[in-house]
């Protein structure tokens, strides 16, 4: 029995070392390499095929300097106002969300995921709400905050977010919805894209509803108080 437990312990240690080595290597590599595909893109393609829909995947990787500086400000105003000052997790936002969800269970659950957490999820993980996936999200968020700069996190985020049905990233949505490129997106267009991010397959930046226009106006107001991303 002792020998069996010893062998099991050795296997577990090997798995842990292999996991740490492979994930650290992946995080370091993606500090420099473009992220052309994400797990979500493959999942959406599978869903399209399964539902008998036309396969669509529109995604163009562009460097941060070819994205309008208004877009980082818009997503920070909408998604993560403290992005430049936190280290991956906004504990005040987490506390506020937990309190609101506890006191008002009848309302839609309020989330507190930062841009760093969303980037970690988009690039390395799958959609879901299980504790296992959340644990991996915490791990990868810590890793990208450790090895990447804020500029790199934002660059990967803006290139990997779902921005419409079959549309991913700033440049693809700029082309599909506004007939321009990511660099030439206007301030209003950036705010409209940011307004869709809670559910970009439900909310459209191409044909915004009155609700979307209200969200856009709020984001435009809040952008005044968000600093530009440092060069």
PDB file of C-alpha atoms in Angstrom, residues 3-188:
ATOM      1  CA  UNK A   3       4.463   1.728  -2.516  1.00  0.00           C
ATOM      2  CA  UNK A   4       1.173   2.448  -4.330  1.00  0.00           C
ATOM      3  CA  UNK A   5       0.686   5.731  -2.429  1.00  0.00           C
ATOM      4  CA  UNK A   6       4.274   6.681  -3.175  1.00  0.00           C
ATOM      5  CA  UNK A   7       3.736   6.071  -6.896  1.00  0.00           C
ATOM      6  CA  UNK A   8       0.475   8.065  -6.848  1.00  0.00           C
ATOM      7  CA  UNK A   9       2.298  10.931  -5.108  1.00  0.00           C
ATOM      8  CA  UNK A  10       5.047  10.853  -7.736  1.00  0.00           C
ATOM      9  CA  UNK A  11       2.480  10.973 -10.558  1.00  0.00           C
ATOM     10  CA  UNK A  12       0.670  13.901  -8.924  1.00  0.00           C
ATOM     11  CA  UNK A  13       3.942  15.789  -8.473  1.00  0.00           C
ATOM     12  CA  UNK A  14       4.824  15.146 -12.135  1.00  0.00           C
ATOM     13  CA  UNK A  15       1.407  16.416 -13.262  1.00  0.00           C
ATOM     14  CA  UNK A  16       1.746  19.572 -11.157  1.00  0.00           C
ATOM     15  CA  UNK A  17       5.262  20.298 -12.450  1.00  0.00           C
ATOM     16  CA  UNK A  18       4.187  19.657 -16.053  1.00  0.00           C
ATOM     17  CA  UNK A  19       1.151  21.922 -15.633  1.00  0.00           C
ATOM     18  CA  UNK A  20       3.187  24.755 -14.120  1.00  0.00           C
ATOM     19  CA  UNK A  21       5.949  24.473 -16.727  1.00  0.00           C
ATOM     20  CA  UNK A  22       3.573  24.352 -19.695  1.00  0.00           C
ATOM     21  CA  UNK A  23       1.351  27.199 -18.498  1.00  0.00           C
ATOM     22  CA  UNK A  24       4.275  29.461 -17.623  1.00  0.00           C
ATOM     23  CA  UNK A  25       5.771  28.774 -21.054  1.00  0.00           C
ATOM     24  CA  UNK A  26       2.433  29.575 -22.738  1.00  0.00           C
ATOM     25  CA  UNK A  27       1.964  32.822 -20.804  1.00  0.00           C
ATOM     26  CA  UNK A  28       5.515  33.980 -21.530  1.00  0.00           C
ATOM     27  CA  UNK A  29       5.211  33.083 -25.226  1.00  0.00           C
ATOM     28  CA  UNK A  30       1.909  34.948 -25.584  1.00  0.00           C
ATOM     29  CA  UNK A  31       3.502  38.030 -24.114  1.00  0.00           C
ATOM     30  CA  UNK A  32       5.091  38.406 -27.554  1.00  0.00           C
ATOM     31  CA  UNK A  33       3.061  36.325 -30.021  1.00  0.00           C
ATOM     32  CA  UNK A  34      -0.269  37.389 -31.571  1.00  0.00           C
ATOM     33  CA  UNK A  35      -3.303  35.448 -30.343  1.00  0.00           C
ATOM     34  CA  UNK A  36      -4.981  34.410 -33.590  1.00  0.00           C
ATOM     35  CA  UNK A  37      -7.458  31.941 -32.092  1.00  0.00           C
ATOM     36  CA  UNK A  38      -9.072  31.447 -28.680  1.00  0.00           C
ATOM     37  CA  UNK A  39     -11.039  28.541 -27.198  1.00  0.00           C
ATOM     38  CA  UNK A  40     -14.260  30.560 -27.488  1.00  0.00           C
ATOM     39  CA  UNK A  41     -13.776  30.988 -31.238  1.00  0.00           C
ATOM     40  CA  UNK A  42     -13.571  27.209 -31.712  1.00  0.00           C
ATOM     41  CA  UNK A  43     -16.574  26.664 -29.428  1.00  0.00           C
ATOM     42  CA  UNK A  44     -18.681  29.182 -31.380  1.00  0.00           C
ATOM     43  CA  UNK A  45     -17.672  27.561 -34.686  1.00  0.00           C
ATOM     44  CA  UNK A  46     -18.739  24.168 -33.321  1.00  0.00           C
ATOM     45  CA  UNK A  47     -22.073  25.636 -32.176  1.00  0.00           C
ATOM     46  CA  UNK A  48     -22.673  27.140 -35.622  1.00  0.00           C
ATOM     47  CA  UNK A  49     -22.025  23.808 -37.346  1.00  0.00           C
ATOM     48  CA  UNK A  50     -24.179  21.939 -34.826  1.00  0.00           C
ATOM     49  CA  UNK A  51     -27.074  24.354 -35.361  1.00  0.00           C
ATOM     50  CA  UNK A  52     -26.720  24.170 -39.143  1.00  0.00           C
ATOM     51  CA  UNK A  53     -25.739  27.827 -39.462  1.00  0.00           C
ATOM     52  CA  UNK A  54     -23.266  29.285 -41.922  1.00  0.00           C
ATOM     53  CA  UNK A  55     -19.775  29.153 -40.444  1.00  0.00           C
ATOM     54  CA  UNK A  56     -18.501  32.635 -39.624  1.00  0.00           C
ATOM     55  CA  UNK A  57     -15.285  33.693 -37.908  1.00  0.00           C
ATOM     56  CA  UNK A  58     -14.181  37.273 -38.512  1.00  0.00           C
ATOM     57  CA  UNK A  59     -10.986  38.168 -36.654  1.00  0.00           C
ATOM     58  CA  UNK A  60      -7.945  40.287 -37.542  1.00  0.00           C
ATOM     59  CA  UNK A  61      -5.092  40.683 -35.084  1.00  0.00           C
ATOM     60  CA  UNK A  62      -3.766  44.257 -34.970  1.00  0.00           C
ATOM     61  CA  UNK A  63      -1.176  45.788 -32.618  1.00  0.00           C
ATOM     62  CA  UNK A  64      -2.356  48.199 -29.934  1.00  0.00           C
ATOM     63  CA  UNK A  65      -0.969  51.229 -31.773  1.00  0.00           C
ATOM     64  CA  UNK A  66      -3.371  50.456 -34.629  1.00  0.00           C
ATOM     65  CA  UNK A  67      -6.407  50.626 -32.351  1.00  0.00           C
ATOM     66  CA  UNK A  68      -8.083  53.934 -31.525  1.00  0.00           C
ATOM     67  CA  UNK A  69      -6.947  55.096 -28.052  1.00  0.00           C
ATOM     68  CA  UNK A  70     -10.605  55.801 -27.348  1.00  0.00           C
ATOM     69  CA  UNK A  71     -11.401  52.086 -27.286  1.00  0.00           C
ATOM     70  CA  UNK A  72      -9.242  51.210 -24.244  1.00  0.00           C
ATOM     71  CA  UNK A  73     -10.801  54.190 -22.444  1.00  0.00           C
ATOM     72  CA  UNK A  74     -14.288  53.060 -23.417  1.00  0.00           C
ATOM     73  CA  UNK A  75     -13.843  49.478 -22.201  1.00  0.00           C
ATOM     74  CA  UNK A  76     -12.254  50.690 -18.972  1.00  0.00           C
ATOM     75  CA  UNK A  77     -15.186  53.072 -18.419  1.00  0.00           C
ATOM     76  CA  UNK A  78     -17.626  50.253 -19.124  1.00  0.00           C
ATOM     77  CA  UNK A  79     -15.929  47.169 -17.708  1.00  0.00           C
ATOM     78  CA  UNK A  80     -13.082  48.019 -15.345  1.00  0.00           C
ATOM     79  CA  UNK A  81     -12.492  51.604 -14.217  1.00  0.00           C
ATOM     80  CA  UNK A  82      -9.595  50.569 -11.962  1.00  0.00           C
ATOM     81  CA  UNK A  83      -7.757  48.525 -14.601  1.00  0.00           C
ATOM     82  CA  UNK A  84      -4.609  50.660 -14.484  1.00  0.00           C
ATOM     83  CA  UNK A  85      -4.302  50.541 -10.684  1.00  0.00           C
ATOM     84  CA  UNK A  86      -5.302  47.011  -9.639  1.00  0.00           C
ATOM     85  CA  UNK A  87      -3.190  43.867  -9.937  1.00  0.00           C
ATOM     86  CA  UNK A  88      -5.730  41.665 -11.650  1.00  0.00           C
ATOM     87  CA  UNK A  89      -8.577  41.729  -9.140  1.00  0.00           C
ATOM     88  CA  UNK A  90     -10.766  44.645  -8.039  1.00  0.00           C
ATOM     89  CA  UNK A  91     -11.571  43.657  -4.465  1.00  0.00           C
ATOM     90  CA  UNK A  92     -13.903  46.598  -3.849  1.00  0.00           C
ATOM     91  CA  UNK A  93     -15.934  45.671  -6.933  1.00  0.00           C
ATOM     92  CA  UNK A  94     -16.018  42.023  -5.810  1.00  0.00           C
ATOM     93  CA  UNK A  95     -17.249  43.069  -2.359  1.00  0.00           C
ATOM     94  CA  UNK A  96     -19.893  45.361  -3.865  1.00  0.00           C
ATOM     95  CA  UNK A  97     -21.114  42.655  -6.271  1.00  0.00           C
ATOM     96  CA  UNK A  98     -21.287  40.043  -3.514  1.00  0.00           C
ATOM     97  CA  UNK A  99     -23.275  42.401  -1.291  1.00  0.00           C
ATOM     98  CA  UNK A 100     -25.706  43.371  -4.077  1.00  0.00           C
ATOM     99  CA  UNK A 101     -26.231  39.751  -5.129  1.00  0.00           C
ATOM    100  CA  UNK A 102     -26.812  38.692  -1.527  1.00  0.00           C
ATOM    101  CA  UNK A 103     -29.277  41.491  -0.756  1.00  0.00           C
ATOM    102  CA  UNK A 104     -31.113  41.350  -4.096  1.00  0.00           C
ATOM    103  CA  UNK A 105     -31.191  37.728  -5.311  1.00  0.00           C
ATOM    104  CA  UNK A 106     -34.191  38.539  -7.533  1.00  0.00           C
ATOM    105  CA  UNK A 107     -32.070  40.799  -9.755  1.00  0.00           C
ATOM    106  CA  UNK A 108     -29.623  39.747 -12.470  1.00  0.00           C
ATOM    107  CA  UNK A 109     -26.384  38.670 -10.806  1.00  0.00           C
ATOM    108  CA  UNK A 110     -23.771  41.406 -10.794  1.00  0.00           C
ATOM    109  CA  UNK A 111     -20.284  40.369 -11.866  1.00  0.00           C
ATOM    110  CA  UNK A 112     -16.950  41.905 -10.933  1.00  0.00           C
ATOM    111  CA  UNK A 113     -14.547  40.416 -13.464  1.00  0.00           C
ATOM    112  CA  UNK A 114     -11.720  42.755 -14.408  1.00  0.00           C
ATOM    113  CA  UNK A 115     -10.305  43.156 -17.906  1.00  0.00           C
ATOM    114  CA  UNK A 116      -7.351  41.044 -16.739  1.00  0.00           C
ATOM    115  CA  UNK A 117      -9.679  38.234 -15.644  1.00  0.00           C
ATOM    116  CA  UNK A 118     -11.650  38.405 -18.880  1.00  0.00           C
ATOM    117  CA  UNK A 119      -8.421  38.277 -20.888  1.00  0.00           C
ATOM    118  CA  UNK A 120      -7.216  35.232 -18.964  1.00  0.00           C
ATOM    119  CA  UNK A 121     -10.564  33.521 -19.553  1.00  0.00           C
ATOM    120  CA  UNK A 122     -10.710  34.423 -23.257  1.00  0.00           C
ATOM    121  CA  UNK A 123      -7.203  33.257 -24.095  1.00  0.00           C
ATOM    122  CA  UNK A 124      -6.652  30.224 -21.886  1.00  0.00           C
ATOM    123  CA  UNK A 125     -10.039  28.907 -20.785  1.00  0.00           C
ATOM    124  CA  UNK A 126     -13.608  28.084 -21.739  1.00  0.00           C
ATOM    125  CA  UNK A 127     -16.897  29.817 -20.862  1.00  0.00           C
ATOM    126  CA  UNK A 128     -18.589  28.622 -17.698  1.00  0.00           C
ATOM    127  CA  UNK A 129     -19.269  29.325 -14.048  1.00  0.00           C
ATOM    128  CA  UNK A 130     -17.867  26.241 -12.315  1.00  0.00           C
ATOM    129  CA  UNK A 131     -15.513  26.639  -9.368  1.00  0.00           C
ATOM    130  CA  UNK A 132     -12.850  24.657 -11.238  1.00  0.00           C
ATOM    131  CA  UNK A 133     -12.905  27.094 -14.182  1.00  0.00           C
ATOM    132  CA  UNK A 134     -12.952  30.038 -11.780  1.00  0.00           C
ATOM    133  CA  UNK A 135      -9.901  28.636 -10.018  1.00  0.00           C
ATOM    134  CA  UNK A 136      -8.002  28.389 -13.304  1.00  0.00           C
ATOM    135  CA  UNK A 137      -9.126  31.940 -14.131  1.00  0.00           C
ATOM    136  CA  UNK A 138      -7.586  33.224 -10.885  1.00  0.00           C
ATOM    137  CA  UNK A 139      -4.354  31.372 -11.658  1.00  0.00           C
ATOM    138  CA  UNK A 140      -4.028  32.669 -15.233  1.00  0.00           C
ATOM    139  CA  UNK A 141      -5.016  36.199 -14.170  1.00  0.00           C
ATOM    140  CA  UNK A 142      -2.181  36.175 -11.649  1.00  0.00           C
ATOM    141  CA  UNK A 143       0.199  34.865 -14.302  1.00  0.00           C
ATOM    142  CA  UNK A 144      -0.587  37.466 -16.974  1.00  0.00           C
ATOM    143  CA  UNK A 145      -0.415  40.269 -14.430  1.00  0.00           C
ATOM    144  CA  UNK A 146       3.002  38.930 -13.414  1.00  0.00           C
ATOM    145  CA  UNK A 147       4.465  38.454 -16.906  1.00  0.00           C
ATOM    146  CA  UNK A 148       2.565  40.925 -19.107  1.00  0.00           C
ATOM    147  CA  UNK A 149       2.317  44.698 -19.035  1.00  0.00           C
ATOM    148  CA  UNK A 150      -1.037  46.473 -18.770  1.00  0.00           C
ATOM    149  CA  UNK A 151      -0.593  47.509 -22.399  1.00  0.00           C
ATOM    150  CA  UNK A 152      -0.153  43.872 -23.460  1.00  0.00           C
ATOM    151  CA  UNK A 153      -3.184  42.749 -21.460  1.00  0.00           C
ATOM    152  CA  UNK A 154      -5.280  45.456 -23.114  1.00  0.00           C
ATOM    153  CA  UNK A 155      -3.890  44.605 -26.565  1.00  0.00           C
ATOM    154  CA  UNK A 156      -4.799  40.937 -26.210  1.00  0.00           C
ATOM    155  CA  UNK A 157      -8.188  41.791 -24.673  1.00  0.00           C
ATOM    156  CA  UNK A 158      -9.177  44.143 -27.512  1.00  0.00           C
ATOM    157  CA  UNK A 159      -8.120  41.566 -30.089  1.00  0.00           C
ATOM    158  CA  UNK A 160      -9.830  38.562 -28.494  1.00  0.00           C
ATOM    159  CA  UNK A 161     -13.172  39.831 -27.165  1.00  0.00           C
ATOM    160  CA  UNK A 162     -16.369  38.671 -28.831  1.00  0.00           C
ATOM    161  CA  UNK A 163     -17.861  41.769 -30.471  1.00  0.00           C
ATOM    162  CA  UNK A 164     -20.745  40.217 -32.413  1.00  0.00           C
ATOM    163  CA  UNK A 165     -22.035  36.927 -33.761  1.00  0.00           C
ATOM    164  CA  UNK A 166     -18.899  35.359 -35.261  1.00  0.00           C
ATOM    165  CA  UNK A 167     -16.967  38.625 -34.832  1.00  0.00           C
ATOM    166  CA  UNK A 168     -13.924  38.913 -32.574  1.00  0.00           C
ATOM    167  CA  UNK A 169     -11.713  41.865 -31.754  1.00  0.00           C
ATOM    168  CA  UNK A 170     -11.628  45.580 -32.472  1.00  0.00           C
ATOM    169  CA  UNK A 171     -10.563  45.506 -36.113  1.00  0.00           C
ATOM    170  CA  UNK A 172     -13.135  42.931 -37.212  1.00  0.00           C
ATOM    171  CA  UNK A 173     -16.054  44.772 -35.615  1.00  0.00           C
ATOM    172  CA  UNK A 174     -14.790  48.091 -37.018  1.00  0.00           C
ATOM    173  CA  UNK A 175     -14.868  46.603 -40.507  1.00  0.00           C
ATOM    174  CA  UNK A 176     -18.110  44.625 -40.164  1.00  0.00           C
ATOM    175  CA  UNK A 177     -20.212  47.247 -38.366  1.00  0.00           C
ATOM    176  CA  UNK A 178     -18.655  50.628 -39.212  1.00  0.00           C
ATOM    177  CA  UNK A 179     -16.825  50.054 -42.539  1.00  0.00           C
ATOM    178  CA  UNK A 180     -13.544  51.362 -41.145  1.00  0.00           C
ATOM    179  CA  UNK A 181     -10.552  49.977 -39.265  1.00  0.00           C
ATOM    180  CA  UNK A 182      -9.795  49.866 -35.539  1.00  0.00           C
ATOM    181  CA  UNK A 183      -7.492  52.895 -35.661  1.00  0.00           C
ATOM    182  CA  UNK A 184     -10.152  55.160 -37.169  1.00  0.00           C
ATOM    183  CA  UNK A 185     -13.023  54.265 -34.870  1.00  0.00           C
ATOM    184  CA  UNK A 186     -14.647  57.409 -33.489  1.00  0.00           C
ATOM    185  CA  UNK A 187     -15.136  58.044 -29.784  1.00  0.00           C
ATOM    186  CA  UNK A 188     -18.867  57.383 -30.130  1.00  0.00           C
TER     187      UNK A 188
END
